Every structure is written in structure tokens, then in C-alpha cells.
Short mmCIF file of C-alpha atoms in Angstrom, two decimals:
data_model
loop_
_atom_site.label_atom_id
_atom_site.label_comp_id
_atom_site.label_asym_id
_atom_site.label_seq_id
_atom_site.Cartn_x
_atom_site.Cartn_y
_atom_site.Cartn_z
CA THR A 188 -0.03 -0.09 -0.18
CA THR A 189 1.19 3.80 -0.74
CA LEU A 190 0.46 6.87 1.50
CA ALA A 191 -0.57 9.57 -0.17
CA ILE A 192 1.49 13.16 -0.06
CA ASP A 193 -0.20 16.24 -0.93
CA ASP A 194 1.10 18.83 1.59
CA SER A 195 3.78 21.10 -1.19
CA ARG A 196 6.29 21.82 2.25
CA LEU A 197 7.14 18.12 2.07
CA ILE A 198 7.12 17.35 -1.32
CA ALA A 199 9.70 20.47 -1.47
CA TRP A 200 12.21 18.28 1.32
CA LEU A 201 11.25 14.98 -0.32
CA ALA A 202 12.37 16.52 -3.91
CA GLU A 203 14.96 18.68 -2.39
CA ALA A 204 16.40 15.34 -0.45
CA SER A 205 15.89 13.65 -4.08
CA LEU A 206 18.35 16.51 -5.66
CA HIS A 207 20.76 15.89 -3.31
CA ALA A 208 21.34 12.21 -3.95
CA ARG A 209 21.32 13.01 -7.53
CA ALA A 210 24.91 13.81 -8.89
CA ASN A 211 23.97 16.50 -10.98
CA GLY A 212 21.44 18.32 -8.74
CA SER A 213 18.64 18.47 -10.60
CA ALA A 214 15.89 16.49 -12.53
CA SER A 215 12.62 17.12 -14.37
CA LEU A 216 9.42 17.80 -12.18
CA ASN A 217 7.73 14.32 -13.92
CA ASP A 218 10.65 12.17 -13.18
CA LEU A 219 11.04 13.78 -9.35
CA ILE A 220 7.13 13.36 -8.61
CA ASP A 221 7.22 9.37 -10.06
CA SER A 222 11.02 8.95 -8.58
CA PRO A 223 11.02 5.01 -7.69
CA SER A 224 13.06 6.27 -4.37
CA PHE A 225 10.06 7.88 -3.12
CA PHE A 226 8.11 4.40 -2.14
CA PRO A 227 6.07 3.59 -0.41
CA PHE A 228 4.60 7.35 -1.32
CA ARG A 229 2.49 8.49 -3.91
CA ILE A 230 3.64 12.13 -4.63
CA LYS A 231 0.49 14.23 -5.50
CA PRO A 232 1.25 16.29 -8.70
CA ILE A 233 2.51 19.19 -8.21
CA HIS A 234 3.37 22.75 -10.17
CA ALA A 235 7.44 23.64 -10.09
CA GLU A 236 6.57 26.93 -8.63
CA SER A 237 4.59 25.77 -5.91
CA LEU A 238 7.82 23.48 -5.16
CA VAL A 239 10.04 26.75 -5.01
CA ALA A 240 7.48 28.97 -2.83
CA ALA A 241 7.77 26.10 -0.73
CA SER A 242 11.76 25.63 -0.23
CA SER A 243 14.16 28.33 -0.51
CA ARG A 244 16.56 26.13 -1.40
CA LEU A 245 14.78 25.15 -5.34
CA ASP A 246 14.57 26.64 -8.23
CA ILE A 247 13.51 26.21 -11.24
CA LEU A 248 14.11 26.35 -15.23
CA ARG A 249 11.65 26.06 -17.83
CA HIS A 250 11.96 23.63 -20.48
CA GLY A 251 9.42 23.80 -23.54
CA LEU A 252 5.56 24.28 -22.73
CA ASP A 253 5.34 21.70 -20.45
CA ASP A 254 8.68 20.29 -18.65
CA ASP A 255 10.12 22.24 -15.31
CA LEU A 256 13.96 21.05 -14.73
CA VAL A 257 14.31 21.51 -10.36
CA MET A 258 17.53 21.91 -8.87
CA LEU A 259 19.35 23.13 -5.96
CA ARG A 260 19.90 26.70 -5.74
CA LYS A 261 23.55 27.75 -5.95
CA PRO A 262 24.80 29.42 -2.85
CA SER A 263 24.98 33.14 -3.17
CA THR A 264 28.25 34.58 -3.04
CA LYS A 265 28.69 38.27 -0.44
CA GLY A 266 31.23 40.23 -2.12
CA GLY A 267 31.90 38.48 -5.31
CA ALA A 268 35.17 36.76 -6.41
CA PRO A 269 38.85 37.54 -5.19
#
């Protein structure tokens, strides 16, 4: 049996954890939502904007009309490079 997850903050946290486990720190939103690594959870479909609103550590890049790339946000450096 699977457990449905529909809380956007929890989905964002799970997505962030999954991205940390990936070498490039990014994945398409559809791949994240349907990832077998989330078993036994069933993630409710969510808009990429909702993920970014729920976590300041995530960022999105739009690919085409309906494919969003979710990635870990790069930490901002203050003062720039020396």
C-alpha cells in the first residue's frame, strides 16, 4: 500500500533530498514526482512554482511548454570573487 503526500512543503523537502542524491542536483519535475525512490509514498502532482515557493533551496528552469527542470539553488556568494 502507498501513502499519498499532498503537503507542498513535504513534497519540496522530499524533492530536495532526492536532488541531493543525484550527481547533477537536478531532474525534471515529472521524473521527481514519479521517482521509484519515493516508494512507498505517492506524490500528488504539483506545479514547479509551488515547490519553489515551499523551499528557498530549490530553483526551476522551464524547458519547453510543459517540462520544468527542478534543481538545487546555488548558494549566493556575498562580495563576489576576490
